[in-house]
Tab-separated table of C-alpha atoms and ligand atoms in Angstrom:
chain	number	residue	atom	x	y	z
A	1	UNK	CA	136.630	67.795	113.207
A	2	UNK	CA	134.563	70.868	112.206
A	3	UNK	CA	134.065	71.770	108.504
A	4	UNK	CA	134.395	75.491	108.918
A	5	UNK	CA	135.488	77.769	111.778
A	6	UNK	CA	135.224	81.578	111.766
A	7	UNK	CA	137.376	83.062	114.553
A	8	UNK	CA	137.214	86.278	116.535
A	9	UNK	CA	134.108	87.887	115.118
A	10	UNK	CA	131.638	90.349	116.458
A	11	UNK	CA	127.995	89.304	116.279
A	12	UNK	CA	124.922	91.494	115.506
A	13	UNK	CA	123.705	91.216	119.051
A	14	UNK	CA	126.809	93.040	120.365
A	15	UNK	CA	128.879	90.037	121.435
A	16	UNK	CA	132.554	90.385	120.488
A	17	UNK	CA	135.498	88.053	119.880
A	18	UNK	CA	133.460	84.958	119.397
A	19	UNK	CA	134.241	81.895	117.309
A	20	UNK	CA	131.577	80.167	115.143
A	21	UNK	CA	132.002	76.492	114.224
A	22	UNK	CA	130.004	74.733	111.502
A	23	UNK	CA	129.620	71.042	110.575
A	24	UNK	CA	127.301	69.303	108.071
A	25	UNK	CA	125.816	72.632	107.019
A	26	UNK	CA	124.829	73.713	110.521
A	27	UNK	CA	126.173	75.959	113.139
A	28	UNK	CA	127.350	73.620	115.871
A	29	UNK	CA	129.036	75.971	118.351
A	30	UNK	CA	129.221	79.680	119.153
A	31	UNK	CA	131.691	80.489	122.036
A	32	UNK	CA	134.927	82.278	122.901
A	33	UNK	CA	137.984	80.344	121.784
A	34	UNK	CA	136.512	77.132	120.504
A	35	UNK	CA	138.981	74.243	120.692
A	36	UNK	CA	139.273	71.584	117.980
A	37	UNK	CA	140.419	71.259	114.455
A	38	UNK	CA	138.524	72.383	111.367
A	39	UNK	CA	138.902	71.586	107.774
A	40	UNK	CA	138.950	75.405	107.116
A	41	UNK	CA	139.608	78.140	109.569
A	42	UNK	CA	138.999	81.871	108.862
A	43	UNK	CA	140.737	84.398	111.110
A	44	UNK	CA	138.307	87.294	111.052
A	45	UNK	CA	139.256	89.204	114.186
A	46	UNK	CA	137.419	92.546	114.447
A	47	UNK	CA	134.944	91.807	111.702
A	48	UNK	CA	131.184	91.401	111.910
A	49	UNK	CA	129.344	88.156	111.254
A	50	UNK	CA	125.769	88.750	110.271
A	51	UNK	CA	122.977	86.501	109.142
A	52	UNK	CA	122.381	87.079	105.440
A	53	UNK	CA	120.759	90.310	104.214
A	54	UNK	CA	117.111	89.826	103.163
A	55	UNK	CA	115.527	91.874	100.422
A	56	UNK	CA	111.780	91.858	101.044
A	57	UNK	CA	110.751	93.865	97.882
A	58	UNK	CA	112.242	93.566	94.452
A	59	UNK	CA	111.224	93.397	90.769
A	60	UNK	CA	113.335	90.710	89.208
A	61	UNK	CA	111.493	90.558	85.883
A	62	UNK	CA	112.615	94.082	85.107
A	63	UNK	CA	116.066	94.232	86.637
A	64	UNK	CA	119.154	95.040	84.536
A	65	UNK	CA	117.026	96.193	81.649
A	66	UNK	CA	118.089	99.854	81.875
A	67	UNK	CA	117.788	101.662	78.562
A	68	UNK	CA	115.664	99.016	76.818
A	69	UNK	CA	113.965	100.258	74.762
A	70	UNK	CA	114.678	103.806	76.172
A	71	UNK	CA	115.343	105.678	79.394
A	72	UNK	CA	112.812	107.179	81.802
A	73	UNK	CA	113.110	110.885	81.016
A	74	UNK	CA	110.703	112.392	83.620
A	75	UNK	CA	111.907	110.054	86.351
A	76	UNK	CA	108.407	109.434	87.560
A	77	UNK	CA	106.703	106.227	88.631
A	78	UNK	CA	104.080	106.725	85.896
A	79	UNK	CA	106.641	107.029	83.020
A	80	UNK	CA	108.397	103.976	84.511
A	81	UNK	CA	105.200	101.970	84.293
A	82	UNK	CA	104.523	102.994	80.724
A	83	UNK	CA	108.185	102.234	79.767
A	84	UNK	CA	107.901	98.816	81.317
A	85	UNK	CA	104.728	98.378	79.200
A	86	UNK	CA	106.872	99.020	76.092
A	87	UNK	CA	109.588	96.621	77.234
A	88	UNK	CA	107.273	93.684	78.075
A	89	UNK	CA	106.407	92.596	74.563
A	90	UNK	CA	109.914	92.937	73.386
A	91	UNK	CA	111.560	90.556	75.819
A	92	UNK	CA	111.683	86.809	75.769
A	93	UNK	CA	111.511	84.302	78.645
A	94	UNK	CA	115.183	83.649	78.051
A	95	UNK	CA	115.995	87.333	78.253
A	96	UNK	CA	114.297	87.551	81.607
A	97	UNK	CA	115.934	84.426	82.979
A	98	UNK	CA	119.414	85.567	81.918
A	99	UNK	CA	119.112	88.987	83.490
A	100	UNK	CA	117.500	87.583	86.665
A	101	UNK	CA	120.195	84.908	87.209
A	102	UNK	CA	122.924	87.559	86.677
A	103	UNK	CA	121.207	89.660	89.338
A	104	UNK	CA	120.850	86.683	91.740
A	105	UNK	CA	124.594	86.036	91.380
A	106	UNK	CA	125.395	89.644	92.216
A	107	UNK	CA	122.927	89.653	95.129
A	108	UNK	CA	124.510	86.469	96.614
A	109	UNK	CA	127.978	87.934	96.423
A	110	UNK	CA	126.698	90.993	98.247
A	111	UNK	CA	125.472	88.776	101.006
A	112	UNK	CA	121.738	88.528	100.265
A	113	UNK	CA	120.288	85.192	101.237
A	114	UNK	CA	116.630	85.713	100.282
A	115	UNK	CA	114.624	87.936	97.969
A	116	UNK	CA	110.918	88.514	97.732
A	117	UNK	CA	110.333	89.568	94.086
A	118	UNK	CA	107.147	90.797	92.576
A	119	UNK	CA	106.393	89.384	89.121
A	120	UNK	CA	104.133	91.159	86.678
A	121	UNK	CA	101.017	89.140	85.943
A	122	UNK	CA	99.571	91.619	83.333
A	123	UNK	CA	100.672	89.536	80.363
A	124	UNK	CA	98.551	86.888	78.721
A	125	UNK	CA	101.634	84.804	78.110
A	126	UNK	CA	102.883	85.243	81.692
A	127	UNK	CA	106.485	85.332	80.383
A	128	UNK	CA	107.840	86.888	83.671
A	129	UNK	CA	105.985	84.313	85.785
A	130	UNK	CA	107.378	81.415	83.657
A	131	UNK	CA	110.808	82.781	83.766
A	132	UNK	CA	110.970	83.623	87.425
A	133	UNK	CA	109.518	80.190	88.389
A	134	UNK	CA	112.411	78.684	86.535
A	135	UNK	CA	114.941	81.037	88.147
A	136	UNK	CA	113.520	80.209	91.568
A	137	UNK	CA	114.356	76.555	90.868
A	138	UNK	CA	117.767	77.381	89.369
A	139	UNK	CA	118.981	79.384	92.328
A	140	UNK	CA	117.436	77.517	95.175
A	141	UNK	CA	120.744	76.005	96.365
A	142	UNK	CA	122.120	79.394	97.212
A	143	UNK	CA	119.210	81.925	97.321
A	144	UNK	CA	115.695	81.766	98.509
A	145	UNK	CA	113.452	83.445	95.937
A	146	UNK	CA	109.822	84.125	96.895
A	147	UNK	CA	107.506	85.432	94.186
A	148	UNK	CA	104.585	87.805	94.449
A	149	UNK	CA	101.842	87.797	91.774
A	150	UNK	CA	101.720	91.461	90.878
A	151	UNK	CA	99.062	92.880	88.507
A	152	UNK	CA	101.156	95.885	87.561
A	153	UNK	CA	98.490	97.581	85.474
A	154	UNK	CA	95.790	97.166	88.008
A	155	UNK	CA	93.734	93.957	88.609
A	156	UNK	CA	90.564	95.765	87.394
A	157	UNK	CA	92.103	98.284	85.099
A	158	UNK	CA	93.681	95.548	82.934
A	159	UNK	CA	90.946	93.406	81.585
A	160	UNK	CA	92.711	90.027	81.841
A	161	UNK	CA	94.821	90.794	84.981
A	162	UNK	CA	92.526	89.005	87.511
A	163	UNK	CA	92.481	85.800	85.497
A	164	UNK	CA	96.222	86.007	84.850
A	165	UNK	CA	97.008	86.621	88.508
A	166	UNK	CA	94.981	83.565	89.551
A	167	UNK	CA	96.806	81.594	86.811
A	168	UNK	CA	100.176	82.750	88.252
A	169	UNK	CA	99.126	81.603	91.703
A	170	UNK	CA	98.014	78.191	90.228
A	171	UNK	CA	101.457	77.869	88.586
A	172	UNK	CA	103.116	78.231	92.048
A	173	UNK	CA	103.683	81.940	92.688
A	174	UNK	CA	103.852	82.300	96.452
A	175	UNK	CA	102.262	85.582	97.515
A	176	UNK	CA	99.249	87.765	96.343
A	177	UNK	CA	100.136	91.350	95.262
A	178	UNK	CA	98.167	94.393	94.098
A	179	UNK	CA	98.354	98.073	93.184
A	180	UNK	CA	95.201	99.775	94.449
A	181	UNK	CA	96.444	103.355	93.943
A	182	UNK	CA	96.841	102.575	90.166
A	183	UNK	CA	93.199	101.459	89.701
A	184	UNK	CA	90.948	104.010	88.080
A	185	UNK	CA	89.183	105.295	91.128
A	186	UNK	CA	89.630	105.220	94.839
A	187	UNK	CA	86.531	102.886	95.165
A	188	UNK	CA	87.981	100.548	92.453
A	189	UNK	CA	91.388	100.564	94.442
A	190	UNK	CA	89.500	99.597	97.626
A	191	UNK	CA	87.599	96.954	95.882
A	192	UNK	CA	90.799	95.515	94.493
A	193	UNK	CA	92.281	95.216	97.981
A	194	UNK	CA	89.184	93.417	99.248
A	195	UNK	CA	89.163	90.899	96.303
A	196	UNK	CA	92.909	90.181	96.422
A	197	UNK	CA	92.884	89.702	100.209
A	198	UNK	CA	89.937	87.285	99.775
A	199	UNK	CA	91.904	85.369	97.216
A	200	UNK	CA	94.869	85.011	99.548
A	201	UNK	CA	92.606	83.978	102.484
A	202	UNK	CA	90.962	81.296	100.265
A	203	UNK	CA	94.306	79.901	99.146
A	204	UNK	CA	96.118	80.252	102.477
A	205	UNK	CA	98.644	82.750	101.069
A	206	UNK	CA	100.400	85.854	102.224
A	207	UNK	CA	99.641	89.330	100.793
A	208	UNK	CA	102.086	92.018	99.760
A	209	UNK	CA	100.601	95.025	98.118
A	210	UNK	CA	102.111	98.001	96.497
A	211	UNK	CA	100.013	100.353	98.500
A	212	UNK	CA	99.595	104.139	98.191
A	213	UNK	CA	102.834	104.747	96.272
A	214	UNK	CA	101.776	108.213	95.772
A	215	UNK	CA	102.268	111.793	97.165
A	216	UNK	CA	98.470	112.103	97.408
A	217	UNK	CA	97.525	112.332	101.130
A	218	UNK	CA	94.139	111.089	100.260
A	219	UNK	CA	95.456	107.767	98.924
A	220	UNK	CA	94.305	105.697	101.913
A	221	UNK	CA	94.164	102.166	100.617
A	222	UNK	CA	96.323	101.034	103.567
A	223	UNK	CA	93.276	101.650	105.667
A	224	UNK	CA	91.276	99.121	103.650
A	225	UNK	CA	94.279	96.698	103.693
A	226	UNK	CA	94.262	96.856	107.458
A	227	UNK	CA	90.473	96.386	107.613
A	228	UNK	CA	90.459	93.433	105.305
A	229	UNK	CA	93.423	91.886	106.996
A	230	UNK	CA	91.419	91.885	110.293
A	231	UNK	CA	88.196	90.805	108.688
A	232	UNK	CA	89.750	87.789	107.048
A	233	UNK	CA	91.971	86.775	109.951
A	234	UNK	CA	95.185	87.428	107.952
A	235	UNK	CA	97.016	89.171	110.843
A	236	UNK	CA	100.821	89.076	110.493
A	237	UNK	CA	100.580	87.673	106.899
A	238	UNK	CA	99.988	90.961	105.078
A	239	UNK	CA	102.497	93.557	104.012
A	240	UNK	CA	102.058	97.067	102.746
A	241	UNK	CA	104.917	98.002	100.406
A	242	UNK	CA	105.931	101.653	99.854
A	243	UNK	CA	103.043	103.396	101.769
A	244	UNK	CA	104.530	106.714	100.571
A	245	UNK	CA	101.224	108.691	100.838
A	246	UNK	CA	101.566	108.350	104.654
A	247	UNK	CA	104.374	110.832	104.423
A	248	UNK	CA	101.929	113.475	103.209
A	249	UNK	CA	98.864	112.495	105.246
A	250	UNK	CA	97.183	114.700	107.909
A	251	UNK	CA	98.630	113.959	111.371
A	252	UNK	CA	95.186	113.610	112.954
A	253	UNK	CA	94.197	110.891	110.335
A	254	UNK	CA	97.514	109.086	110.908
A	255	UNK	CA	96.799	109.055	114.637
A	256	UNK	CA	93.825	106.816	113.829
A	257	UNK	CA	95.401	104.845	111.055
A	258	UNK	CA	98.562	103.576	112.745
A	259	UNK	CA	96.748	101.900	115.634
A	260	UNK	CA	94.404	100.171	113.018
A	261	UNK	CA	97.513	98.921	111.186
A	262	UNK	CA	99.015	97.734	114.524
A	263	UNK	CA	95.741	95.856	115.351
A	264	UNK	CA	95.993	94.007	111.992
A	265	UNK	CA	99.751	93.407	112.423
A	266	UNK	CA	100.415	94.898	108.943
A	267	UNK	CA	104.072	94.540	107.951
A	268	UNK	CA	105.736	97.615	106.445
A	269	UNK	CA	108.141	97.635	103.560
A	270	UNK	CA	109.487	101.024	102.639
A	271	UNK	CA	111.819	101.171	99.580
A	272	UNK	CA	114.011	104.166	100.335
A	273	UNK	CA	116.298	104.343	97.358
A	274	UNK	CA	113.471	104.370	94.877
A	275	UNK	CA	110.963	106.511	96.711
A	276	UNK	CA	113.558	109.299	97.457
A	277	UNK	CA	114.043	109.346	93.712
A	278	UNK	CA	110.415	109.062	92.551
A	279	UNK	CA	108.353	110.971	95.099
A	280	UNK	CA	107.772	114.760	95.238
A	281	UNK	CA	108.164	115.067	91.475
A	282	UNK	CA	105.035	117.274	91.207
A	283	UNK	CA	106.373	119.570	94.047
A	284	UNK	CA	108.246	122.763	93.430
A	285	UNK	CA	109.910	123.614	96.829
A	286	UNK	CA	109.781	122.283	99.435
A	287	UNK	CA	109.977	118.795	97.817
A	288	UNK	CA	108.509	116.041	99.939
A	289	UNK	CA	110.731	113.169	100.825
A	290	UNK	CA	107.965	110.552	100.307
A	291	UNK	CA	109.318	107.999	102.775
A	292	UNK	CA	106.551	106.498	104.879
A	293	UNK	CA	106.531	107.173	108.682
A	294	UNK	CA	109.147	104.619	109.556
A	295	UNK	CA	109.864	105.663	113.126
A	296	UNK	CA	106.216	105.963	114.151
A	297	UNK	CA	105.227	102.698	112.499
A	298	UNK	CA	108.188	100.914	114.275
A	299	UNK	CA	107.325	102.452	117.602
A	300	UNK	CA	103.697	101.322	117.273
A	301	UNK	CA	105.113	97.743	117.208
A	302	UNK	CA	104.873	97.049	113.553
A	303	UNK	CA	107.576	95.068	111.781
A	304	UNK	CA	109.482	97.237	109.262
A	305	UNK	CA	111.843	95.841	106.685
A	306	UNK	CA	113.476	97.957	103.969
A	307	UNK	CA	113.453	96.760	100.312
A	308	UNK	CA	115.610	97.613	97.436
A	309	UNK	CA	112.753	97.549	94.863
A	310	UNK	CA	114.690	98.226	91.613
A	311	UNK	CA	118.225	97.935	90.214
A	312	UNK	CA	118.860	99.333	86.695
A	313	UNK	CA	115.347	99.208	85.300
A	314	UNK	CA	112.610	101.539	84.018
A	315	UNK	CA	112.292	103.210	87.506
A	316	UNK	CA	115.851	103.449	88.796
A	317	UNK	CA	119.090	103.692	86.897
A	318	UNK	CA	121.465	102.874	89.802
A	319	UNK	CA	121.770	100.160	92.465
A	320	UNK	CA	124.070	97.174	93.024
A	321	UNK	CA	122.134	94.642	95.134
A	322	UNK	CA	123.583	96.245	98.278
A	323	UNK	CA	121.158	96.195	101.230
A	324	UNK	CA	123.517	98.453	103.138
A	325	UNK	CA	122.943	101.205	100.553
A	326	UNK	CA	119.203	100.661	101.223
A	327	UNK	CA	119.748	100.966	104.953
A	328	UNK	CA	121.992	103.994	104.543
A	329	UNK	CA	119.304	105.829	102.501
A	330	UNK	CA	116.499	104.880	104.909
A	331	UNK	CA	118.573	106.098	107.862
A	332	UNK	CA	119.155	109.453	106.333
A	333	UNK	CA	115.691	110.111	104.949
A	334	UNK	CA	114.079	108.911	108.175
A	335	UNK	CA	116.584	110.923	110.334
A	336	UNK	CA	117.242	107.696	112.229
A	337	UNK	CA	120.514	108.974	113.687
A	338	UNK	CA	120.699	107.709	117.345
A	339	UNK	CA	122.965	104.788	117.973
A	340	UNK	CA	119.845	102.574	118.637
A	341	UNK	CA	118.133	103.766	115.470
A	342	UNK	CA	121.192	103.176	113.256
A	343	UNK	CA	121.639	99.679	114.617
A	344	UNK	CA	117.861	99.123	114.030
A	345	UNK	CA	118.335	100.090	110.340
A	346	UNK	CA	120.705	97.172	110.049
A	347	UNK	CA	117.982	94.875	111.587
A	348	UNK	CA	115.534	96.222	108.998
A	349	UNK	CA	117.562	94.731	106.154
A	350	UNK	CA	118.206	91.434	108.059
A	351	UNK	CA	116.075	89.915	110.767
A	352	UNK	CA	112.968	92.128	110.364
A	353	UNK	CA	112.746	91.372	106.607
A	354	UNK	CA	113.316	87.639	107.279
A	355	UNK	CA	110.383	87.712	109.674
A	356	UNK	CA	108.193	89.607	107.131
A	357	UNK	CA	108.705	87.059	104.319
A	358	UNK	CA	108.316	84.185	106.772
A	359	UNK	CA	111.848	82.792	106.420
A	360	UNK	CA	112.390	79.849	108.761
A	361	UNK	CA	115.625	78.990	110.634
A	362	UNK	CA	117.096	82.400	110.216
A	363	UNK	CA	119.853	83.697	112.451
A	364	UNK	CA	123.299	82.834	113.823
A	365	UNK	CA	122.327	80.349	116.468
A	366	UNK	CA	123.529	76.822	117.385
A	367	UNK	CA	121.551	74.266	115.428
A	368	UNK	CA	120.437	76.600	112.687
A	369	UNK	CA	121.764	76.367	109.028
A	370	UNK	CA	125.197	77.818	108.630
A	371	UNK	CA	124.071	80.850	106.586
A	372	UNK	CA	125.906	84.160	107.106
A	373	UNK	CA	127.974	87.011	105.684
A	374	UNK	CA	131.301	88.207	107.072
A	375	UNK	CA	131.644	91.999	106.779
A	376	UNK	CA	134.735	94.167	107.026
A	377	UNK	CA	133.315	96.358	109.804
A	378	UNK	CA	133.319	96.025	113.530
A	379	UNK	CA	129.621	96.473	114.195
A	380	UNK	CA	126.264	97.205	112.617
A	381	UNK	CA	126.639	100.937	112.586
A	382	UNK	CA	130.044	100.754	110.921
A	383	UNK	CA	128.663	98.347	108.429
A	384	UNK	CA	126.102	100.917	107.334
A	385	UNK	CA	128.646	103.801	107.477
A	386	UNK	CA	130.996	101.977	105.170
A	387	UNK	CA	128.494	99.921	103.148
A	388	UNK	CA	131.018	97.345	104.399
A	389	UNK	CA	132.895	95.052	102.116
A	390	UNK	CA	131.673	91.412	101.981
A	391	UNK	CA	134.622	89.175	102.849
A	392	UNK	CA	132.745	85.797	102.907
A	393	UNK	CA	129.292	84.580	102.068
A	394	UNK	CA	128.402	81.125	103.550
A	395	UNK	CA	125.365	79.038	102.700
A	396	UNK	CA	124.692	75.665	104.422
A	397	UNK	CA	128.245	75.713	105.699
A	398	UNK	CA	129.863	76.226	102.256
A	399	UNK	CA	131.720	79.328	101.287
A	400	UNK	CA	129.897	80.495	98.184
A	401	UNK	CA	131.555	83.871	97.719
A	402	UNK	CA	134.902	85.202	98.908
A	403	UNK	CA	136.896	88.345	98.415
A	404	UNK	CA	140.094	89.905	99.724
A	405	UNK	CA	139.877	92.556	102.393
A	406	UNK	CA	139.885	96.172	101.122
A	407	UNK	CA	143.310	97.743	101.816
A	408	UNK	CA	144.794	101.013	100.690
A	409	UNK	CA	148.421	101.792	100.423
A	410	UNK	CA	149.260	105.467	100.653
A	411	UNK	CA	152.622	106.500	99.132
A	412	UNK	CA	153.876	109.327	101.416
A	413	UNK	CA	157.270	110.957	101.316
A	414	UNK	CA	158.208	109.374	104.604
A	415	UNK	CA	157.148	105.949	103.405
A	416	UNK	CA	154.159	103.764	102.460
A	417	UNK	CA	151.172	103.502	104.819
A	418	UNK	CA	148.716	100.572	104.620
A	419	UNK	CA	145.257	101.141	106.096
A	420	UNK	CA	141.524	100.280	105.677
A	421	UNK	CA	138.560	102.134	106.936
A	422	UNK	CA	138.290	100.219	110.268
A	423	UNK	CA	141.811	100.586	111.616
B	1	FE2	FE1	107.911	97.863	93.897
């Protein structure tokens, strides 16, 4: 007797009309027409069963704070950072916990199974760190939350940031972050990359740096990040988030840079919703898109995973924990329009991001944990086109979120017609 059976689904590798059977929290069989009884059977013919969405870049200490204490008028990254500086002393640990848990609930209902969240360490009380460590514990039964120690105001620019970042790591924050383009000079930025990578190497941790989130083509800290990664033997464990200056860099320089990044196996995390909103704000026309060179980085063999970055916070007023919105935007901005490229954009919010954050036992395979999301779409491209409705979310074999299929009834003179977007 199985615990749960999902019948007639398409899988993300292109297989169609398969059944997936689960028992004791694991996937025990994937085949056409599985025989045998199940405590619960879901008939999902024509729908797509995907491993959970993974968000490799988020700011959970700031989420759902929109309008507190005021809105970002200029829409720039820098006003967002100063607005966040105004909010930080006003919020309590309980405020952060309550917003973060609310966001986690929404994220899980939207099929997200893991989030890597940066947490600001530029605060002598480390309120965000205390709050998110507690949230990580609270949600662990249904969501994997990985935390990055992020010195938002600059590890050198803020006088106590270095000490507080180390304290956050001592308290159990998982990954070392940084923001070299926000340090006072280019050389201070490069020095911050070196120091933070050394801290990660000493402690055996991964690195994920906000790197060159700027339209300045001379913001080249990713070069130092790749160099330090190689020097310290951190290959495959380091991510560069944003990397927007690469959009504006000289092509000749990039022809040297990308092979250096490939040699160091730097993981790449663009955040398309946020950067299409924030970048190019100093341009008149043409306005630069500011998305990093996704196609070229992917084609050089680097792992690319798209992050959502912000939802309703000082930097971005919109968002709804929907990784298909993220993929949809990345696809458009990067002109990733071939069938292969569109399918790959789905991978960038699922398996690529799982690999970047080091998630183990990920994927719909026999013997792995029964973690998946059922989408009202027939394949990966349709899932992005529709930002498909999430019918079921399953974690360790248990249905943790469920919703009815979307259906429209059109009242026409000749009679009612029922339809949804996939029939
Ligand atoms: Fe970010």
